[in-house]
mmCIF file of C-alpha atoms and ligand atoms in Angstrom:
data_model
loop_
_atom_site.group_PDB
_atom_site.id
_atom_site.type_symbol
_atom_site.label_atom_id
_atom_site.label_comp_id
_atom_site.label_asym_id
_atom_site.label_seq_id
_atom_site.Cartn_x
_atom_site.Cartn_y
_atom_site.Cartn_z
ATOM 1 C CA MET A 5 137.162 94.176 54.970
ATOM 2 C CA LEU A 6 138.094 90.843 53.480
ATOM 3 C CA ASN A 7 138.151 90.265 49.778
ATOM 4 C CA THR A 8 135.338 87.738 49.340
ATOM 5 C CA LYS A 9 135.984 85.237 46.575
ATOM 6 C CA MET A 10 133.124 83.468 44.770
ATOM 7 C CA LEU A 11 133.974 79.963 43.555
ATOM 8 C CA LYS A 12 131.393 78.685 41.067
ATOM 9 C CA LEU A 13 131.046 74.900 40.970
ATOM 10 C CA ALA A 14 128.593 72.511 39.338
ATOM 11 C CA ALA A 15 127.101 69.984 41.748
ATOM 12 C CA ALA A 16 127.295 67.253 39.124
ATOM 13 C CA ASP A 17 131.104 67.514 38.782
ATOM 14 C CA ASP A 18 133.793 65.857 40.841
ATOM 15 C CA ASN A 19 134.908 68.946 42.756
ATOM 16 C CA LEU A 20 137.404 67.414 45.185
ATOM 17 C CA ASP A 21 140.386 69.302 43.675
ATOM 18 C CA SER A 22 138.538 72.621 43.441
ATOM 19 C CA LEU A 23 137.537 72.315 47.085
ATOM 20 C CA THR A 24 141.087 71.963 48.432
ATOM 21 C CA GLU A 25 141.449 75.699 49.075
ATOM 22 C CA ALA A 26 138.079 75.809 50.844
ATOM 23 C CA ALA A 27 139.071 72.871 53.062
ATOM 24 C CA LYS A 28 142.389 74.563 53.944
ATOM 25 C CA LEU A 29 140.596 77.779 54.893
ATOM 26 C CA LEU A 30 138.197 75.841 57.134
ATOM 27 C CA GLN A 31 141.022 73.834 58.731
ATOM 28 C CA SER A 32 142.832 77.067 59.554
ATOM 29 C CA GLY A 33 139.770 78.432 61.363
ATOM 30 C CA GLU A 34 138.338 80.614 58.567
ATOM 31 C CA LEU A 35 134.679 80.677 57.523
ATOM 32 C CA VAL A 36 133.488 79.326 54.167
ATOM 33 C CA ALA A 37 129.920 79.511 52.828
ATOM 34 C CA PHE A 38 128.751 76.473 50.863
ATOM 35 C CA PRO A 39 125.572 75.100 49.283
ATOM 36 C CA THR A 40 123.477 72.352 50.845
ATOM 37 C CA GLU A 41 120.166 70.866 49.717
ATOM 38 C CA THR A 42 118.316 73.074 52.250
ATOM 39 C CA VAL A 43 119.947 76.536 52.218
ATOM 40 C CA TYR A 44 123.546 77.848 52.058
ATOM 41 C CA GLY A 45 125.567 77.189 55.207
ATOM 42 C CA LEU A 46 128.234 79.357 56.850
ATOM 43 C CA GLY A 47 130.829 76.772 57.800
ATOM 44 C CA ALA A 48 133.395 76.697 60.609
ATOM 45 C CA VAL A 49 135.280 73.672 61.980
ATOM 46 C CA TYR A 50 133.556 72.501 65.164
ATOM 47 C CA ASN A 51 136.793 72.135 67.138
ATOM 48 C CA SER A 52 137.962 75.759 67.075
ATOM 49 C CA ASP A 53 136.254 78.128 69.495
ATOM 50 C CA GLN A 54 137.784 81.021 67.619
ATOM 51 C CA ALA A 55 136.159 79.909 64.377
ATOM 52 C CA LEU A 56 132.815 79.269 66.122
ATOM 53 C CA ALA A 57 132.893 82.711 67.723
ATOM 54 C CA LYS A 58 133.474 84.217 64.283
ATOM 55 C CA VAL A 59 130.272 82.571 63.010
ATOM 56 C CA PHE A 60 128.183 84.328 65.662
ATOM 57 C CA GLN A 61 129.995 87.607 65.080
ATOM 58 C CA VAL A 62 129.737 87.606 61.276
ATOM 59 C CA LYS A 63 126.037 86.699 61.268
ATOM 60 C CA GLY A 64 125.129 88.880 64.241
ATOM 61 C CA ARG A 65 123.647 85.708 65.688
ATOM 62 C CA PRO A 66 122.528 85.749 69.338
ATOM 63 C CA ALA A 67 124.900 83.605 71.429
ATOM 64 C CA ASP A 68 122.000 81.552 72.814
ATOM 65 C CA ASN A 69 121.082 80.163 69.385
ATOM 66 C CA PRO A 70 123.005 76.875 68.937
ATOM 67 C CA LEU A 71 124.587 75.664 65.698
ATOM 68 C CA ILE A 72 124.003 72.486 63.700
ATOM 69 C CA LEU A 73 127.078 70.293 63.145
ATOM 70 C CA HIS A 74 127.399 68.795 59.671
ATOM 71 C CA ILE A 75 129.055 65.431 59.036
ATOM 72 C CA TRP A 76 129.547 63.229 56.007
ATOM 73 C CA SER A 77 130.206 59.850 57.665
ATOM 74 C CA TYR A 78 129.068 57.844 60.681
ATOM 75 C CA GLN A 79 132.657 57.855 62.007
ATOM 76 C CA GLN A 80 132.315 61.594 62.394
ATOM 77 C CA LEU A 81 129.103 61.089 64.355
ATOM 78 C CA ASP A 82 131.117 59.087 66.916
ATOM 79 C CA LEU A 83 133.376 62.094 67.509
ATOM 80 C CA ILE A 84 130.559 64.330 68.670
ATOM 81 C CA VAL A 85 127.650 62.350 70.153
ATOM 82 C CA LYS A 86 127.523 60.230 73.294
ATOM 83 C CA GLU A 87 124.892 57.734 72.218
ATOM 84 C CA VAL A 88 122.672 56.904 69.279
ATOM 85 C CA SER A 89 119.223 55.642 70.190
ATOM 86 C CA PRO A 90 117.629 52.904 68.037
ATOM 87 C CA LYS A 91 114.965 55.422 66.971
ATOM 88 C CA TYR A 92 117.638 57.696 65.591
ATOM 89 C CA GLU A 93 119.233 54.729 63.823
ATOM 90 C CA ARG A 94 115.971 54.129 61.982
ATOM 91 C CA LEU A 95 115.620 57.782 61.071
ATOM 92 C CA MET A 96 119.215 58.072 59.884
ATOM 93 C CA LYS A 97 118.823 54.976 57.734
ATOM 94 C CA GLU A 98 115.723 56.472 56.134
ATOM 95 C CA PHE A 99 116.580 60.166 55.817
ATOM 96 C CA TRP A 100 120.381 60.605 55.919
ATOM 97 C CA PRO A 101 122.008 62.005 53.977
ATOM 98 C CA GLY A 102 119.244 64.610 53.787
ATOM 99 C CA PRO A 103 117.427 67.554 55.376
ATOM 100 C CA LEU A 104 116.794 66.087 58.849
ATOM 101 C CA THR A 105 118.645 67.419 61.915
ATOM 102 C CA LEU A 106 118.665 65.252 65.042
ATOM 103 C CA ILE A 107 119.396 66.362 68.606
ATOM 104 C CA PHE A 108 121.835 64.091 70.506
ATOM 105 C CA PRO A 109 123.543 64.151 73.909
ATOM 106 C CA LYS A 110 126.884 65.796 73.127
ATOM 107 C CA LYS A 111 130.388 64.503 73.745
ATOM 108 C CA GLU A 112 132.865 66.661 75.627
ATOM 109 C CA ALA A 113 134.723 67.421 72.409
ATOM 110 C CA VAL A 114 131.812 69.600 71.335
ATOM 111 C CA SER A 115 132.225 73.117 72.643
ATOM 112 C CA TYR A 116 129.442 74.856 74.550
ATOM 113 C CA LEU A 117 129.912 77.704 72.110
ATOM 114 C CA ALA A 118 128.451 75.498 69.373
ATOM 115 C CA THR A 119 125.568 74.280 71.546
ATOM 116 C CA ALA A 120 124.899 77.623 73.252
ATOM 117 C CA GLY A 121 125.517 76.015 76.625
ATOM 118 C CA LEU A 122 123.272 72.989 76.064
ATOM 119 C CA ASP A 123 124.371 69.404 76.772
ATOM 120 C CA THR A 124 122.806 68.349 73.496
ATOM 121 C CA VAL A 125 124.118 68.858 69.983
ATOM 122 C CA ALA A 126 122.226 69.175 66.693
ATOM 123 C CA VAL A 127 123.671 67.040 63.864
ATOM 124 C CA ARG A 128 122.875 66.631 60.187
ATOM 125 C CA MET A 129 124.374 64.703 57.268
ATOM 126 C CA PRO A 130 123.675 66.784 54.151
ATOM 127 C CA SER A 131 123.068 65.163 50.767
ATOM 128 C CA HIS A 132 124.278 67.978 48.515
ATOM 129 C CA PRO A 133 127.320 66.640 46.611
ATOM 130 C CA ILE A 134 129.368 69.825 47.112
ATOM 131 C CA ALA A 135 128.629 69.893 50.856
ATOM 132 C CA ARG A 136 129.540 66.206 51.110
ATOM 133 C CA GLN A 137 132.810 66.582 49.231
ATOM 134 C CA LEU A 138 133.769 69.645 51.252
ATOM 135 C CA LEU A 139 133.095 67.752 54.504
ATOM 136 C CA GLU A 140 135.027 64.754 53.247
ATOM 137 C CA ILE A 141 138.226 66.598 52.386
ATOM 138 C CA THR A 142 138.084 68.941 55.365
ATOM 139 C CA ASP A 143 137.741 65.796 57.491
ATOM 140 C CA ILE A 144 136.439 67.689 60.533
ATOM 141 C CA PRO A 145 132.728 68.120 61.400
ATOM 142 C CA ILE A 146 131.575 71.577 60.371
ATOM 143 C CA ALA A 147 129.236 73.851 62.299
ATOM 144 C CA ALA A 148 127.091 75.643 59.752
ATOM 145 C CA PRO A 149 124.103 77.872 60.388
ATOM 146 C CA SER A 150 122.420 79.502 57.417
ATOM 147 C CA ALA A 151 124.829 81.887 55.657
ATOM 148 C CA ASN A 152 122.699 85.021 56.054
ATOM 149 C CA LEU A 153 122.785 87.947 58.451
ATOM 150 C CA SER A 154 120.649 87.009 61.441
ATOM 151 C CA GLY A 155 116.987 87.866 60.862
ATOM 152 C CA ARG A 156 117.229 88.007 57.056
ATOM 153 C CA PRO A 157 115.762 85.333 54.794
ATOM 154 C CA SER A 158 118.113 82.348 54.534
ATOM 155 C CA PRO A 159 120.203 82.267 51.361
ATOM 156 C CA THR A 160 119.154 79.820 48.655
ATOM 157 C CA LYS A 161 121.549 81.137 45.980
ATOM 158 C CA GLY A 162 125.231 82.114 46.011
ATOM 159 C CA GLU A 163 124.325 85.740 45.290
ATOM 160 C CA HIS A 164 122.124 85.876 48.424
ATOM 161 C CA VAL A 165 125.181 84.971 50.518
ATOM 162 C CA PHE A 166 127.205 87.620 48.693
ATOM 163 C CA GLU A 167 124.520 90.233 49.435
ATOM 164 C CA ASP A 168 124.772 89.574 53.171
ATOM 165 C CA LEU A 169 128.396 88.536 53.741
ATOM 166 C CA ASN A 170 130.526 90.247 51.095
ATOM 167 C CA GLY A 171 133.663 91.570 52.803
ATOM 168 C CA LYS A 172 133.080 89.484 55.916
ATOM 169 C CA ILE A 173 134.261 86.015 54.846
ATOM 170 C CA PRO A 174 137.036 84.900 52.485
ATOM 171 C CA LEU A 175 135.125 82.410 50.320
ATOM 172 C CA ILE A 176 131.652 81.606 49.043
ATOM 173 C CA ILE A 177 131.201 78.369 47.106
ATOM 174 C CA ASP A 178 128.420 79.024 44.614
ATOM 175 C CA GLY A 179 126.683 75.801 43.612
ATOM 176 C CA GLY A 180 123.510 77.374 42.203
ATOM 177 C CA ALA A 181 120.007 77.301 43.675
ATOM 178 C CA CYS A 182 119.241 75.027 46.659
ATOM 179 C CA GLU A 183 116.764 72.256 45.991
ATOM 180 C CA ALA A 184 114.629 72.336 49.165
ATOM 181 C CA GLY A 185 114.934 76.054 49.882
ATOM 182 C CA LEU A 186 113.893 75.768 53.542
ATOM 183 C CA GLU A 187 116.061 74.921 56.543
ATOM 184 C CA SER A 188 116.193 71.315 57.758
ATOM 185 C CA THR A 189 113.565 69.669 59.937
ATOM 186 C CA VAL A 190 114.874 69.608 63.545
ATOM 187 C CA LEU A 191 113.772 66.657 65.687
ATOM 188 C CA THR A 192 114.377 65.550 69.257
ATOM 189 C CA ILE A 193 113.340 62.318 70.957
ATOM 190 C CA TYR A 194 114.458 63.465 74.395
ATOM 191 C CA SER A 195 110.999 64.310 75.671
ATOM 192 C CA GLU A 196 107.871 62.231 76.210
ATOM 193 C CA HIS A 197 107.201 61.924 72.475
ATOM 194 C CA PRO A 198 109.458 62.733 69.548
ATOM 195 C CA VAL A 199 109.045 66.460 68.868
ATOM 196 C CA ILE A 200 109.666 68.447 65.709
ATOM 197 C CA LEU A 201 111.306 71.638 66.946
ATOM 198 C CA ARG A 202 111.444 73.159 63.480
ATOM 199 C CA PRO A 203 109.323 71.871 60.569
ATOM 200 C CA GLY A 204 111.029 71.306 57.218
ATOM 201 C CA SER A 205 110.748 69.250 54.075
ATOM 202 C CA ILE A 206 110.995 65.959 55.990
ATOM 203 C CA THR A 207 107.437 66.088 57.315
ATOM 204 C CA LYS A 208 105.760 64.885 60.512
ATOM 205 C CA GLU A 209 103.944 62.214 58.467
ATOM 206 C CA MET A 210 107.214 60.906 57.020
ATOM 207 C CA ILE A 211 108.817 60.677 60.480
ATOM 208 C CA GLU A 212 105.732 59.013 61.969
ATOM 209 C CA ALA A 213 105.742 56.433 59.179
ATOM 210 C CA THR A 214 109.349 55.540 60.008
ATOM 211 C CA LEU A 215 109.032 55.539 63.800
ATOM 212 C CA GLN A 216 105.540 54.042 63.866
ATOM 213 C CA GLU A 217 104.539 56.429 66.634
ATOM 214 C CA VAL A 218 102.965 59.827 67.093
ATOM 215 C CA VAL A 219 105.305 62.766 66.568
ATOM 216 C CA GLN A 220 104.448 66.184 67.962
ATOM 217 C CA LEU A 221 105.024 69.572 66.430
ATOM 218 C CA ALA A 222 106.405 72.046 68.968
ATOM 219 C CA MET A 223 104.109 75.024 69.337
ATOM 220 C CA PRO A 224 105.981 78.272 68.714
ATOM 221 C CA ASP A 225 106.076 79.120 72.430
ATOM 222 C CA GLN A 226 107.202 75.607 73.344
ATOM 223 C CA ALA A 227 109.858 75.752 70.674
ATOM 224 C CA ASP A 228 111.207 78.975 72.160
ATOM 225 C CA LYS A 229 112.429 77.297 75.278
ATOM 226 C CA PRO A 230 113.984 75.284 76.447
ATOM 227 C CA GLN A 231 114.533 73.030 73.463
ATOM 228 C CA ALA A 232 114.954 75.074 70.274
ATOM 229 C CA PRO A 233 116.272 78.438 71.299
ATOM 230 C CA GLY A 234 116.619 79.590 67.698
ATOM 231 C CA MET A 235 112.915 79.573 66.966
ATOM 232 C CA LYS A 236 112.104 82.559 69.151
ATOM 233 C CA TYR A 237 113.736 85.203 66.979
ATOM 234 C CA ARG A 238 112.066 87.079 64.139
ATOM 235 C CA HIS A 239 113.460 85.356 61.118
ATOM 236 C CA TYR A 240 113.313 85.095 57.400
ATOM 237 C CA ALA A 241 112.041 88.644 57.078
ATOM 238 C CA PRO A 242 112.514 91.162 54.285
ATOM 239 C CA LYS A 243 113.113 94.799 55.282
ATOM 240 C CA ALA A 244 109.558 95.748 54.281
ATOM 241 C CA ALA A 245 106.590 95.326 56.600
ATOM 242 C CA VAL A 246 104.866 91.989 56.001
ATOM 243 C CA THR A 247 101.204 91.097 56.451
ATOM 244 C CA LEU A 248 100.237 87.455 56.123
ATOM 245 C CA VAL A 249 96.632 86.650 55.216
ATOM 246 C CA GLU A 250 95.564 83.114 56.109
ATOM 247 C CA GLY A 251 92.329 81.224 55.507
ATOM 248 C CA GLU A 252 90.112 79.931 52.751
ATOM 249 C CA ASN A 253 91.422 80.820 49.281
ATOM 250 C CA THR A 254 88.612 83.074 47.949
ATOM 251 C CA LYS A 255 88.432 84.954 51.243
ATOM 252 C CA VAL A 256 92.206 85.447 51.272
ATOM 253 C CA VAL A 257 92.126 86.936 47.767
ATOM 254 C CA ALA A 258 89.190 89.194 48.699
ATOM 255 C CA LYS A 259 90.938 90.384 51.866
ATOM 256 C CA ILE A 260 94.169 91.144 50.043
ATOM 257 C CA ASN A 261 92.243 93.095 47.388
ATOM 258 C CA GLN A 262 90.450 95.016 50.144
ATOM 259 C CA LEU A 263 93.781 95.867 51.781
ATOM 260 C CA LEU A 264 95.169 96.967 48.413
ATOM 261 C CA ALA A 265 92.201 99.312 47.930
ATOM 262 C CA GLU A 266 92.633 100.766 51.406
ATOM 263 C CA LEU A 267 96.360 101.183 50.889
ATOM 264 C CA ASP A 268 95.935 103.286 47.800
ATOM 265 C CA ASN A 269 98.478 105.833 48.998
ATOM 266 C CA VAL A 270 101.224 103.317 49.785
ATOM 267 C CA LYS A 271 103.143 103.102 46.541
ATOM 268 C CA ARG A 272 105.278 100.089 46.904
ATOM 269 C CA VAL A 273 102.896 97.358 47.962
ATOM 270 C CA PHE A 274 103.692 93.878 46.701
ATOM 271 C CA VAL A 275 101.562 90.771 46.699
ATOM 272 C CA LEU A 276 103.283 87.422 47.137
ATOM 273 C CA GLY A 277 100.784 84.813 46.021
ATOM 274 C CA THR A 278 100.201 81.567 44.194
ATOM 275 C CA ALA A 279 99.953 81.168 40.425
ATOM 276 C CA GLU A 280 96.270 80.196 40.615
ATOM 277 C CA ASN A 281 95.361 83.595 42.061
ATOM 278 C CA GLU A 282 97.626 85.882 40.035
ATOM 279 C CA ALA A 283 94.905 87.201 37.700
ATOM 280 C CA LYS A 284 92.540 87.914 40.605
ATOM 281 C CA TYR A 285 94.619 90.578 42.324
ATOM 282 C CA HIS A 286 94.232 94.277 41.624
ATOM 283 C CA CYS A 287 97.946 94.819 41.909
ATOM 284 C CA THR A 288 100.720 95.243 39.376
ATOM 285 C CA ASN A 289 103.454 94.264 41.831
ATOM 286 C CA PHE A 290 102.724 90.542 41.968
ATOM 287 C CA LEU A 291 105.417 87.991 42.786
ATOM 288 C CA ASN A 292 104.563 84.405 41.928
ATOM 289 C CA LEU A 293 105.216 81.827 44.657
ATOM 290 C CA GLY A 294 104.341 78.982 42.277
ATOM 291 C CA SER A 295 101.394 76.625 42.078
ATOM 292 C CA GLN A 296 99.342 75.544 45.100
ATOM 293 C CA ALA A 297 99.625 72.032 43.675
ATOM 294 C CA LYS A 298 103.421 72.115 44.025
ATOM 295 C CA PRO A 299 104.278 73.198 47.584
ATOM 296 C CA GLY A 300 107.840 71.913 47.132
ATOM 297 C CA GLU A 301 108.374 74.567 44.461
ATOM 298 C CA VAL A 302 106.827 77.238 46.666
ATOM 299 C CA ALA A 303 109.319 76.284 49.399
ATOM 300 C CA ALA A 304 112.234 76.435 46.977
ATOM 301 C CA ARG A 305 111.266 79.933 45.745
ATOM 302 C CA LEU A 306 110.154 81.567 48.953
ATOM 303 C CA TYR A 307 113.374 83.122 50.281
ATOM 304 C CA ASP A 308 114.470 84.318 46.862
ATOM 305 C CA LEU A 309 111.148 86.174 46.515
ATOM 306 C CA LEU A 310 111.372 87.666 50.014
ATOM 307 C CA ARG A 311 114.795 89.029 49.070
ATOM 308 C CA ARG A 312 113.393 90.242 45.735
ATOM 309 C CA CYS A 313 110.960 92.412 47.722
ATOM 310 C CA ASP A 314 113.965 94.221 49.206
ATOM 311 C CA GLN A 315 115.669 94.622 45.845
ATOM 312 C CA LEU A 316 112.446 96.196 44.519
ATOM 313 C CA ASN A 317 112.231 98.523 47.544
ATOM 314 C CA ALA A 318 108.912 97.154 48.724
ATOM 315 C CA GLU A 319 107.363 99.091 51.609
ATOM 316 C CA LEU A 320 104.721 96.496 52.368
ATOM 317 C CA VAL A 321 104.331 92.873 51.313
ATOM 318 C CA LEU A 322 100.955 91.131 51.489
ATOM 319 C CA ILE A 323 101.439 87.388 51.506
ATOM 320 C CA GLU A 324 98.934 84.640 50.794
ATOM 321 C CA GLY A 325 98.954 81.920 53.442
ATOM 322 C CA VAL A 326 99.479 78.319 52.323
ATOM 323 C CA SER A 327 97.656 75.126 53.180
ATOM 324 C CA ALA A 328 99.343 73.716 56.302
ATOM 325 C CA LYS A 329 99.644 70.119 55.148
ATOM 326 C CA GLY A 330 102.844 68.158 54.564
ATOM 327 C CA ILE A 331 105.614 70.561 53.629
ATOM 328 C CA GLY A 332 103.019 73.367 53.845
ATOM 329 C CA VAL A 333 103.530 73.217 57.632
ATOM 330 C CA ALA A 334 107.141 74.341 57.169
ATOM 331 C CA ILE A 335 106.184 77.056 54.686
ATOM 332 C CA GLU A 336 103.482 78.371 57.031
ATOM 333 C CA ASN A 337 106.005 78.405 59.886
ATOM 334 C CA ARG A 338 108.481 80.547 57.888
ATOM 335 C CA LEU A 339 105.754 82.893 56.609
ATOM 336 C CA ARG A 340 104.502 83.466 60.147
ATOM 337 C CA LYS A 341 108.022 84.304 61.298
ATOM 338 C CA ALA A 342 108.580 86.616 58.338
ATOM 339 C CA SER A 343 105.359 88.445 59.249
ATOM 340 C CA GLY A 344 106.573 89.041 62.795
ATOM 341 C CA GLY A 345 103.121 87.953 63.986
ATOM 342 C CA ASN A 346 101.290 90.373 61.663
ATOM 343 C CA ILE A 347 98.672 87.834 60.598
ATOM 344 C CA ILE A 348 95.070 88.277 59.483
ATOM 345 C CA ASN A 349 92.905 85.161 59.567
ATOM 346 C CA VAL A 350 89.862 85.167 57.288
ATOM 347 C CA SER A 351 88.713 81.543 57.551
HETATM 348 P P1 AMP B 428 120.192 77.457 61.685
HETATM 349 O O1 AMP B 428 121.573 76.986 61.942
HETATM 350 O O2 AMP B 428 120.109 78.921 61.459
HETATM 351 O O3 AMP B 428 119.509 76.633 60.651
HETATM 352 O O4 AMP B 428 119.402 77.182 63.053
HETATM 353 C C1 AMP B 428 119.601 75.983 63.762
HETATM 354 C C2 AMP B 428 118.358 75.602 64.493
HETATM 355 O O5 AMP B 428 118.571 74.396 65.225
HETATM 356 C C3 AMP B 428 117.909 76.655 65.496
HETATM 357 O O6 AMP B 428 116.508 76.787 65.489
HETATM 358 C C4 AMP B 428 118.400 76.073 66.817
HETATM 359 O O7 AMP B 428 117.684 76.532 67.928
HETATM 360 C C5 AMP B 428 118.217 74.576 66.597
HETATM 361 N N1 AMP B 428 119.153 73.823 67.440
HETATM 362 C C6 AMP B 428 120.487 73.739 67.300
HETATM 363 N N2 AMP B 428 121.040 73.008 68.291
HETATM 364 C C7 AMP B 428 120.028 72.637 69.086
HETATM 365 C C8 AMP B 428 119.959 71.862 70.291
HETATM 366 N N3 AMP B 428 121.028 71.353 70.871
HETATM 367 N N4 AMP B 428 118.733 71.680 70.823
HETATM 368 C C9 AMP B 428 117.631 72.199 70.237
HETATM 369 N N5 AMP B 428 117.645 72.936 69.102
HETATM 370 C C10 AMP B 428 118.822 73.152 68.545
HETATM 371 MG MG1 MG B 429 119.304 80.451 60.217
#
């Protein structure tokens, strides 16, 4: 067991000095968890196979699920990718630094451990000031999947990382709650049309507006293989059983109330729903996802609430589906994964 240190930093400060120890740990092949604008990342330098192997081991991540490399400058991009298409240049200009991951042909310097044997590499330039400063002083691209145990909801607060990885890594940089709260959008242009392999807060509409062409959303079974191996696993799930109820709002509320009535003998049933519906449920264990009018806030709260269900020993969680528009597409995607396919449609 390692002694896991928590280093609390404020994103608004100049943290270059405080991050020296973290950079040294990374450079010596150790793992460091750090905040980004999406979720917390579990960082390892990309050029040490030993460090990369540790990432898979610590998370319990399947070896066929590739990692995203994080950079802070375009010089670092040159180290790891073979070519940058003009489409990517437009997207990078518009959305980097930010929550958009792009798939490139990889350079030899990138280990197949990081790419899970693929000849492509996923790259992102985060905008979070602490992530950027850490990347800058470490001065080596950093592979960083979400800093949770595989299958658990991604961490959006320092304490979530501690819950999962205490004793397994030497350092967690705690920069408070993540702004977006969902993992980055993953996009590839190496197919007939650009394809979103994983939806996120940079939406299909935003990418289409920049590229001036139609962008496809990978269907879950297309996303499984061959392009986005990571999407096939049950993800983002609390320990409790989850049932997702999708459809028109009044019908969703009625269905959840019906389930609650039928489940009279199950003590620890929780409802995860929107603020607008709170008063309509016949349930005392209600967790508020936020307003339907503010899907960005719902996204930012979601993983914290899924973890809260575990802390409260929920046996069953009934979740209200969201409208699949804009960022709602990404929320719906994560809710479906959390439900493990246990979905009731009442539309
Ligand atoms: P995580 O690091 O947990 O946010 O997951 C990274 C996501 O990016 C997973 O869904 C991976 O399958 C996907 N990904 C990483 N590298 C590639 C790649 N070279 N091609 C396609 N998808 C990738
Ligand atoms: Mg993850």
